[in-house]
Amino acid sequence: MTSLPLVFDAPKRGLPPKHFADLDAEARVAAVTALGLPKFRAKQLANHYFGRLTGDVAEMTDLPAAKRDEVAAALFPTLMTPLRHIACDDDSTRKTLWRLHDGTLLESVLMRYPERNTLCISSQAGCGMACPFCATGQGGLDRNLSTAEIVDQVRAAARALRDGDLGAPGRLSNIVFMGMGEPLANYRRVVDAVRKITSPSPDGFGISARSVTVSTVGLAPAIRRLADEGLQVTLAVSLHTPDDELRDTLVPVNNRWSVSEVLDAARYYADTTGRRVSIEYALIRDVNDQPWRAEMLGRKLHRALGGLVHVNLIPLNPTPGSQWDASPKPVEAEFVRLVREQGVSCTVRDTRGQEIAAACGQLAAEEK
Ligand code: SAH
């Protein structure tokens, strides 16, 4: 067994009180029984929370009034309070800043598209991975989020969409773990949250696992472990360059698991799940955008993953004070062409939320 780096030793500090969304079906029954309620109340609460997207016990009027306060105190502590919502892109993108019970700040971003509604969620407050181009990486890790803190971001967004808070009422269809944090460094809670996001109601929100993307810096053993969970989620790997020399600085955890180890793990994921793996590549002017890197990227990916891979190029979103910038459009276009020439599919990701600092790696940083 490979020993795991320190970042896996989750800081326990600051985790919120237990919440209904932390519990599995069995624990929910135990929890209501402990409150002196009959078993069927567990399902009723699950229907409220996951089915009707209600987190406030005061709205659960079919619960005995005399018991509501007790249920609220024991199972529905306030996890997150919205500090503000900021919209842009003609109101099709909305960032929400949340304050957690211990004052920690957290953000999630909802993006409406004609054919889908995508929520970008956080798995940790801050991040310990220290990628130099990412604003979150600069601030370090505050703490892991609890399962319920991850799940409640989804509930709140699904509810806002349903209630028409962002234009015509809609349904939340896609989740990407591309907000703050490294999801695989908060492994157990993230997998637990994924199960609650994807389980059919009333055990979960019933969002298709295929529409959930877990994005990682490339913690190889955790990628393999995720492959064996029997989930159908999409894996995204933040590669950012195909060579170890540069990746050691762009994604420092590469010093622990090299490009080839990460690609081997990605291959294992693709083979085990039958799912195509996404490769994230933030294109940085004169840093990782050279034609030879595009060719090397295409070659290595084709060799490691064959047809089971897709490259998402992300124009670098410059963080305040950074000397780096996005690549010029012609360089970007040539990069796409060269990757495709190696038989690997490649597209440029659209960049939502730039003027509200809701773009990659900027969540909550400016609030501190
Ligand atoms: N820790 C995870 C998920 C969070 S970041 C991961 O690294 O995959 C989601 C994606 O945004 C990652 O690919 C990350 O490298 C990228 N990203 C971070 N900051 C960025 C920036 N300033 N410009 C472009 N992409 C960025």
Tab-separated table of C-alpha atoms in Angstrom, residues 15-364:
chain	number	residue	atom	x	y	z
A	15	LEU	CA	-16.226	20.521	11.017
A	16	PRO	CA	-19.873	21.402	11.575
A	17	PRO	CA	-22.299	19.562	13.835
A	18	LYS	CA	-23.807	16.403	12.357
A	19	HIS	CA	-26.551	17.035	9.846
A	20	PHE	CA	-29.243	14.858	8.319
A	21	ALA	CA	-27.354	14.921	5.006
A	22	ASP	CA	-24.322	13.314	6.674
A	23	LEU	CA	-26.306	10.179	7.507
A	24	ASP	CA	-27.066	7.082	5.470
A	25	ALA	CA	-30.529	5.523	5.475
A	26	GLU	CA	-29.800	3.303	8.465
A	27	ALA	CA	-28.307	6.124	10.522
A	28	ARG	CA	-31.300	8.307	9.696
A	29	VAL	CA	-33.637	5.719	11.177
A	30	ALA	CA	-31.416	5.465	14.255
A	31	ALA	CA	-31.412	9.256	14.578
A	32	VAL	CA	-35.198	9.659	14.480
A	33	THR	CA	-35.632	6.723	16.847
A	34	ALA	CA	-33.233	8.396	19.264
A	35	LEU	CA	-35.525	11.433	19.187
A	36	GLY	CA	-38.465	9.218	20.176
A	37	LEU	CA	-40.034	9.342	16.711
A	38	PRO	CA	-41.327	6.359	14.760
A	39	LYS	CA	-39.122	4.970	11.992
A	40	PHE	CA	-41.262	6.250	9.123
A	41	ARG	CA	-40.260	9.797	10.021
A	42	ALA	CA	-36.791	9.093	8.612
A	43	LYS	CA	-38.229	8.639	5.154
A	44	GLN	CA	-40.454	11.646	5.598
A	45	LEU	CA	-37.446	13.822	6.432
A	46	ALA	CA	-35.543	12.411	3.461
A	47	ASN	CA	-38.486	13.292	1.235
A	48	HIS	CA	-38.386	16.838	2.502
A	49	TYR	CA	-34.645	17.270	2.178
A	50	PHE	CA	-33.780	15.366	-0.999
A	51	GLY	CA	-37.157	15.328	-2.712
A	52	ARG	CA	-38.576	18.775	-1.935
A	53	LEU	CA	-35.195	20.400	-1.330
A	54	THR	CA	-36.239	21.734	2.071
A	55	GLY	CA	-33.560	22.251	4.690
A	56	ASP	CA	-35.710	24.215	7.110
A	57	VAL	CA	-37.703	22.159	9.595
A	58	ALA	CA	-40.223	24.984	10.007
A	59	GLU	CA	-41.407	24.168	6.472
A	60	MET	CA	-41.906	20.481	7.326
A	61	THR	CA	-45.436	20.986	8.543
A	62	ASP	CA	-46.369	17.321	8.493
A	63	LEU	CA	-43.998	16.746	11.422
A	64	PRO	CA	-45.589	16.992	14.871
A	65	ALA	CA	-45.237	20.656	15.829
A	66	ALA	CA	-44.044	19.753	19.319
A	67	LYS	CA	-41.111	17.820	17.871
A	68	ARG	CA	-39.958	20.260	15.199
A	69	ASP	CA	-37.557	22.234	17.362
A	70	GLU	CA	-35.945	19.073	18.604
A	71	VAL	CA	-35.583	17.695	15.080
A	72	ALA	CA	-34.123	21.001	13.902
A	73	ALA	CA	-31.574	21.107	16.714
A	74	ALA	CA	-30.538	17.465	16.375
A	75	LEU	CA	-30.576	16.971	12.613
A	76	PHE	CA	-30.809	20.260	10.740
A	77	PRO	CA	-28.262	22.687	12.174
A	78	THR	CA	-27.692	25.680	9.893
A	79	LEU	CA	-24.682	24.704	7.819
A	80	MET	CA	-24.389	27.620	5.443
A	81	THR	CA	-25.736	31.139	5.317
A	82	PRO	CA	-25.731	32.950	1.994
A	83	LEU	CA	-23.751	36.192	2.261
A	84	ARG	CA	-24.471	37.265	-1.274
A	85	HIS	CA	-25.297	36.245	-4.797
A	86	ILE	CA	-23.587	37.846	-7.787
A	87	ALA	CA	-24.732	37.257	-11.329
A	88	CYS	CA	-23.183	37.876	-14.728
A	89	ASP	CA	-23.245	36.598	-18.334
A	90	ASP	CA	-26.801	37.957	-18.717
A	91	ASP	CA	-27.780	36.347	-15.426
A	92	SER	CA	-26.966	32.885	-16.724
A	93	THR	CA	-24.090	32.589	-14.223
A	94	ARG	CA	-24.571	33.109	-10.523
A	95	LYS	CA	-21.969	32.874	-7.807
A	96	THR	CA	-23.051	32.422	-4.206
A	97	LEU	CA	-20.806	33.215	-1.299
A	98	TRP	CA	-21.649	31.205	1.808
A	99	ARG	CA	-20.529	31.564	5.378
A	100	LEU	CA	-20.135	28.277	7.216
A	101	HIS	CA	-20.864	27.720	10.890
A	102	ASP	CA	-17.287	28.538	11.919
A	103	GLY	CA	-16.991	31.637	9.735
A	104	THR	CA	-15.209	29.801	6.906
A	105	LEU	CA	-16.137	31.135	3.472
A	106	LEU	CA	-17.255	28.971	0.629
A	107	GLU	CA	-18.464	29.548	-2.889
A	108	SER	CA	-20.437	27.684	-5.487
A	109	VAL	CA	-21.303	28.762	-9.027
A	110	LEU	CA	-24.414	27.931	-11.016
A	111	MET	CA	-24.256	28.098	-14.803
A	112	ARG	CA	-27.319	27.905	-17.025
A	113	TYR	CA	-26.987	26.592	-20.560
A	114	PRO	CA	-29.777	25.952	-23.043
A	115	GLU	CA	-29.551	22.195	-22.577
A	116	ARG	CA	-28.235	21.837	-19.032
A	117	ASN	CA	-27.758	23.541	-15.681
A	118	THR	CA	-24.374	22.996	-14.096
A	119	LEU	CA	-23.323	23.645	-10.526
A	120	CYS	CA	-19.646	24.014	-9.693
A	121	ILE	CA	-19.158	22.967	-6.066
A	122	SER	CA	-16.388	23.016	-3.495
A	123	SER	CA	-15.112	19.992	-1.594
A	124	GLN	CA	-12.784	21.828	0.783
A	125	ALA	CA	-12.483	25.341	2.135
A	126	GLY	CA	-9.229	26.410	0.534
A	127	CYS	CA	-6.870	23.843	-0.966
A	128	GLY	CA	-3.571	22.281	0.014
A	129	MET	CA	-2.329	21.485	-3.491
A	130	ALA	CA	-0.549	24.828	-4.036
A	131	CYS	CA	-0.830	25.040	-7.834
A	132	PRO	CA	0.803	28.435	-8.524
A	133	PHE	CA	-1.713	29.609	-11.174
A	134	CYS	CA	-4.769	28.906	-8.995
A	135	ALA	CA	-6.062	31.536	-6.586
A	136	THR	CA	-7.416	28.945	-4.155
A	137	GLY	CA	-4.065	27.177	-4.144
A	138	GLN	CA	-2.354	30.352	-2.959
A	139	GLY	CA	-4.352	30.557	0.250
A	140	GLY	CA	-3.699	27.021	1.498
A	141	LEU	CA	-6.190	24.638	3.060
A	142	ASP	CA	-8.604	25.908	5.696
A	143	ARG	CA	-10.409	22.646	6.254
A	144	ASN	CA	-12.300	19.792	4.685
A	145	LEU	CA	-16.008	20.211	4.136
A	146	SER	CA	-18.367	17.746	5.742
A	147	THR	CA	-20.524	15.545	3.533
A	148	ALA	CA	-23.534	17.674	4.379
A	149	GLU	CA	-21.722	20.910	3.517
A	150	ILE	CA	-21.038	19.486	0.058
A	151	VAL	CA	-24.543	18.092	-0.361
A	152	ASP	CA	-26.243	21.265	0.843
A	153	GLN	CA	-24.567	23.327	-1.903
A	154	VAL	CA	-26.423	21.082	-4.336
A	155	ARG	CA	-29.734	21.282	-2.491
A	156	ALA	CA	-29.621	25.068	-2.357
A	157	ALA	CA	-28.848	25.399	-6.075
A	158	ALA	CA	-31.432	22.821	-7.146
A	159	ARG	CA	-34.007	24.684	-5.117
A	160	ALA	CA	-33.058	28.090	-6.504
A	161	LEU	CA	-33.379	26.734	-10.027
A	162	ARG	CA	-36.669	25.010	-9.320
A	163	ASP	CA	-38.120	28.153	-7.767
A	164	GLY	CA	-37.132	30.310	-10.714
A	165	ASP	CA	-34.594	32.431	-8.816
A	166	LEU	CA	-32.519	32.456	-12.003
A	167	GLY	CA	-35.089	33.104	-14.679
A	168	ALA	CA	-37.421	30.401	-15.919
A	169	PRO	CA	-37.683	27.477	-13.483
A	170	GLY	CA	-35.269	24.685	-14.307
A	171	ARG	CA	-33.745	21.467	-13.073
A	172	LEU	CA	-30.193	21.030	-11.877
A	173	SER	CA	-28.670	18.490	-14.249
A	174	ASN	CA	-24.872	18.577	-13.841
A	175	ILE	CA	-22.415	18.824	-10.970
A	176	VAL	CA	-18.713	19.539	-11.294
A	177	PHE	CA	-16.302	19.292	-8.351
A	178	MET	CA	-14.295	22.174	-9.749
A	179	GLY	CA	-14.797	24.761	-7.056
A	180	MET	CA	-12.461	25.109	-4.110
A	181	GLY	CA	-10.449	22.167	-2.918
A	182	GLU	CA	-9.051	18.846	-4.029
A	183	PRO	CA	-11.961	16.399	-3.892
A	184	LEU	CA	-9.796	13.291	-3.621
A	185	ALA	CA	-8.008	14.756	-0.588
A	186	ASN	CA	-11.397	14.724	1.190
A	187	TYR	CA	-12.091	11.322	-0.256
A	188	ARG	CA	-14.618	9.641	2.002
A	189	ARG	CA	-16.871	12.692	2.323
A	190	VAL	CA	-16.762	13.420	-1.385
A	191	VAL	CA	-17.720	9.856	-2.325
A	192	ASP	CA	-20.438	9.921	0.292
A	193	ALA	CA	-21.707	13.213	-1.154
A	194	VAL	CA	-21.614	11.795	-4.693
A	195	ARG	CA	-23.806	8.897	-3.564
A	196	LYS	CA	-26.308	11.347	-2.092
A	197	ILE	CA	-26.250	13.505	-5.193
A	198	THR	CA	-26.871	10.549	-7.482
A	199	SER	CA	-29.143	8.215	-5.488
A	200	PRO	CA	-32.762	8.328	-6.537
A	201	SER	CA	-35.141	10.280	-4.306
A	202	PRO	CA	-35.725	10.044	-1.362
A	203	ASP	CA	-32.186	8.847	-0.637
A	204	GLY	CA	-30.619	11.458	-2.887
A	205	PHE	CA	-31.241	14.126	-5.501
A	206	GLY	CA	-31.378	11.649	-8.373
A	207	ILE	CA	-28.864	13.461	-10.587
A	208	SER	CA	-27.315	11.064	-13.110
A	209	ALA	CA	-23.834	9.920	-12.049
A	210	ARG	CA	-22.676	10.432	-15.614
A	211	SER	CA	-23.487	14.103	-15.192
A	212	VAL	CA	-21.232	14.418	-12.142
A	213	THR	CA	-17.554	15.253	-12.724
A	214	VAL	CA	-14.881	14.815	-10.075
A	215	SER	CA	-11.814	16.872	-10.959
A	216	THR	CA	-8.453	16.015	-9.396
A	217	VAL	CA	-4.835	17.133	-9.471
A	218	GLY	CA	-4.006	13.446	-9.934
A	219	LEU	CA	-3.778	11.627	-6.603
A	220	ALA	CA	-3.104	8.308	-8.321
A	221	PRO	CA	-4.028	5.851	-5.525
A	222	ALA	CA	-7.254	7.747	-4.857
A	223	ILE	CA	-8.146	7.664	-8.583
A	224	ARG	CA	-7.836	3.867	-8.478
A	225	ARG	CA	-9.883	3.688	-5.332
A	226	LEU	CA	-12.571	5.853	-6.948
A	227	ALA	CA	-12.613	3.532	-9.957
A	228	ASP	CA	-13.477	0.655	-7.641
A	229	GLU	CA	-16.428	2.454	-5.993
A	230	GLY	CA	-18.808	1.324	-8.725
A	231	LEU	CA	-19.865	4.887	-9.527
A	232	GLN	CA	-20.333	6.127	-13.060
A	233	VAL	CA	-19.001	9.620	-12.441
A	234	THR	CA	-16.763	11.363	-14.952
A	235	LEU	CA	-13.159	11.713	-13.868
A	236	ALA	CA	-11.315	14.890	-14.846
A	237	VAL	CA	-7.556	15.034	-14.366
A	238	SER	CA	-5.828	18.419	-14.172
A	239	LEU	CA	-2.741	17.597	-16.187
A	240	HIS	CA	-1.745	21.055	-17.490
A	241	THR	CA	1.410	19.745	-19.150
A	242	PRO	CA	2.582	16.335	-20.412
A	243	ASP	CA	6.157	16.541	-19.029
A	244	ASP	CA	7.243	15.998	-15.437
A	245	GLU	CA	9.740	18.815	-15.382
A	246	LEU	CA	7.158	21.564	-15.832
A	247	ARG	CA	4.367	19.688	-14.067
A	248	ASP	CA	6.500	19.465	-10.920
A	249	THR	CA	6.040	23.230	-10.629
A	250	LEU	CA	2.549	23.735	-12.138
A	251	VAL	CA	0.958	20.923	-10.119
A	252	PRO	CA	3.361	20.349	-7.207
A	253	VAL	CA	1.794	17.014	-6.223
A	254	ASN	CA	3.442	15.725	-9.424
A	255	ASN	CA	6.565	15.354	-7.310
A	256	ARG	CA	4.697	12.564	-5.567
A	257	TRP	CA	2.825	11.011	-8.518
A	258	SER	CA	4.353	11.619	-11.921
A	259	VAL	CA	2.587	12.121	-15.250
A	260	SER	CA	2.934	8.449	-16.166
A	261	GLU	CA	1.610	7.279	-12.790
A	262	VAL	CA	-1.353	9.631	-13.129
A	263	LEU	CA	-2.086	8.469	-16.671
A	264	ASP	CA	-1.817	4.815	-15.600
A	265	ALA	CA	-4.367	5.491	-12.873
A	266	ALA	CA	-6.593	7.328	-15.372
A	267	ARG	CA	-6.375	4.303	-17.669
A	268	TYR	CA	-7.416	2.078	-14.785
A	269	TYR	CA	-10.371	4.396	-14.204
A	270	ALA	CA	-11.394	4.271	-17.861
A	271	ASP	CA	-11.026	0.485	-18.048
A	272	THR	CA	-12.894	-0.164	-14.820
A	273	THR	CA	-15.781	2.218	-15.409
A	274	GLY	CA	-15.926	2.297	-19.202
A	275	ARG	CA	-16.018	6.080	-18.908
A	276	ARG	CA	-14.007	8.469	-20.996
A	277	VAL	CA	-11.601	10.514	-18.869
A	278	SER	CA	-11.369	14.296	-19.228
A	279	ILE	CA	-7.984	15.978	-19.165
A	280	GLU	CA	-7.936	19.587	-17.964
A	281	TYR	CA	-5.257	21.795	-19.451
A	282	ALA	CA	-5.078	25.475	-18.510
A	283	LEU	CA	-3.304	27.063	-21.444
A	284	ILE	CA	-0.711	29.546	-20.161
A	285	ARG	CA	1.055	31.872	-22.568
A	286	ASP	CA	4.691	30.850	-23.190
A	287	VAL	CA	4.552	28.399	-20.299
A	288	ASN	CA	2.787	25.246	-21.526
A	289	ASP	CA	1.366	26.262	-24.924
A	290	GLN	CA	4.233	25.271	-27.244
A	291	PRO	CA	3.512	23.096	-30.306
A	292	TRP	CA	5.899	20.400	-29.062
A	293	ARG	CA	3.919	20.145	-25.825
A	294	ALA	CA	0.662	19.792	-27.761
A	295	GLU	CA	2.187	16.945	-29.746
A	296	MET	CA	3.619	15.290	-26.664
A	297	LEU	CA	0.283	15.637	-24.886
A	298	GLY	CA	-1.623	14.062	-27.762
A	299	ARG	CA	0.930	11.280	-28.114
A	300	LYS	CA	1.031	10.398	-24.416
A	301	LEU	CA	-2.739	10.501	-24.049
A	302	HIS	CA	-3.311	8.414	-27.133
A	303	ARG	CA	-0.840	5.837	-25.897
A	304	ALA	CA	-2.236	5.756	-22.352
A	305	LEU	CA	-5.952	6.053	-23.015
A	306	GLY	CA	-6.632	5.427	-26.706
A	307	GLY	CA	-10.088	6.738	-27.509
A	308	LEU	CA	-11.132	6.978	-23.868
A	309	VAL	CA	-9.984	10.553	-23.363
A	310	HIS	CA	-11.026	14.109	-24.098
A	311	VAL	CA	-8.919	17.224	-23.564
A	312	ASN	CA	-10.536	20.385	-22.208
A	313	LEU	CA	-8.344	23.394	-22.781
A	314	ILE	CA	-9.079	26.175	-20.309
A	315	PRO	CA	-7.814	29.635	-21.253
A	316	LEU	CA	-5.835	30.659	-18.172
A	317	ASN	CA	-7.845	32.931	-15.991
A	318	PRO	CA	-5.141	35.215	-14.572
A	319	THR	CA	-5.194	35.523	-10.807
A	320	PRO	CA	-4.543	38.898	-9.205
A	321	GLY	CA	-0.858	39.722	-9.121
A	322	SER	CA	0.199	36.807	-11.284
A	323	GLN	CA	2.593	37.370	-14.181
A	324	TRP	CA	0.876	34.666	-16.232
A	325	ASP	CA	-1.692	35.142	-18.930
A	326	ALA	CA	-3.843	33.150	-21.331
A	327	SER	CA	-2.369	32.109	-24.655
A	328	PRO	CA	-3.224	34.158	-27.739
A	329	LYS	CA	-6.168	32.698	-29.699
A	330	PRO	CA	-4.073	31.584	-32.714
A	331	VAL	CA	-1.711	29.692	-30.390
A	332	GLU	CA	-4.710	28.089	-28.726
A	333	ALA	CA	-6.187	27.054	-32.091
A	334	GLU	CA	-2.895	25.527	-33.184
A	335	PHE	CA	-2.648	23.651	-29.882
A	336	VAL	CA	-6.111	22.156	-30.439
A	337	ARG	CA	-5.166	21.161	-33.982
A	338	LEU	CA	-1.952	19.431	-32.905
A	339	VAL	CA	-3.613	17.470	-30.106
A	340	ARG	CA	-6.323	16.297	-32.508
A	341	GLU	CA	-3.681	15.343	-35.035
A	342	GLN	CA	-2.542	12.709	-32.539
A	343	GLY	CA	-6.021	11.187	-32.581
A	344	VAL	CA	-7.207	12.732	-29.317
A	345	SER	CA	-10.404	14.772	-29.073
A	346	CYS	CA	-9.860	18.296	-27.787
A	347	THR	CA	-12.032	21.373	-27.265
A	348	VAL	CA	-11.709	24.762	-25.574
A	349	ARG	CA	-13.846	25.229	-22.481
A	350	ASP	CA	-16.076	28.288	-22.386
A	351	THR	CA	-15.164	30.684	-19.626
A	352	ARG	CA	-18.078	31.757	-17.530
A	353	GLY	CA	-18.120	34.111	-14.608
A	354	GLN	CA	-14.914	36.017	-15.304
A	355	GLU	CA	-16.070	39.432	-14.213
A	356	ILE	CA	-17.465	38.146	-10.929
A	357	ALA	CA	-14.332	36.203	-9.986
A	358	ALA	CA	-16.333	33.024	-10.338
A	359	ALA	CA	-13.923	31.558	-12.841
A	360	CYS	CA	-11.513	28.735	-12.128
A	361	GLY	CA	-9.472	29.046	-8.989
A	362	GLN	CA	-10.823	32.370	-7.821
A	363	LEU	CA	-13.534	31.285	-5.467
A	364	ALA	CA	-13.655	33.190	-2.196
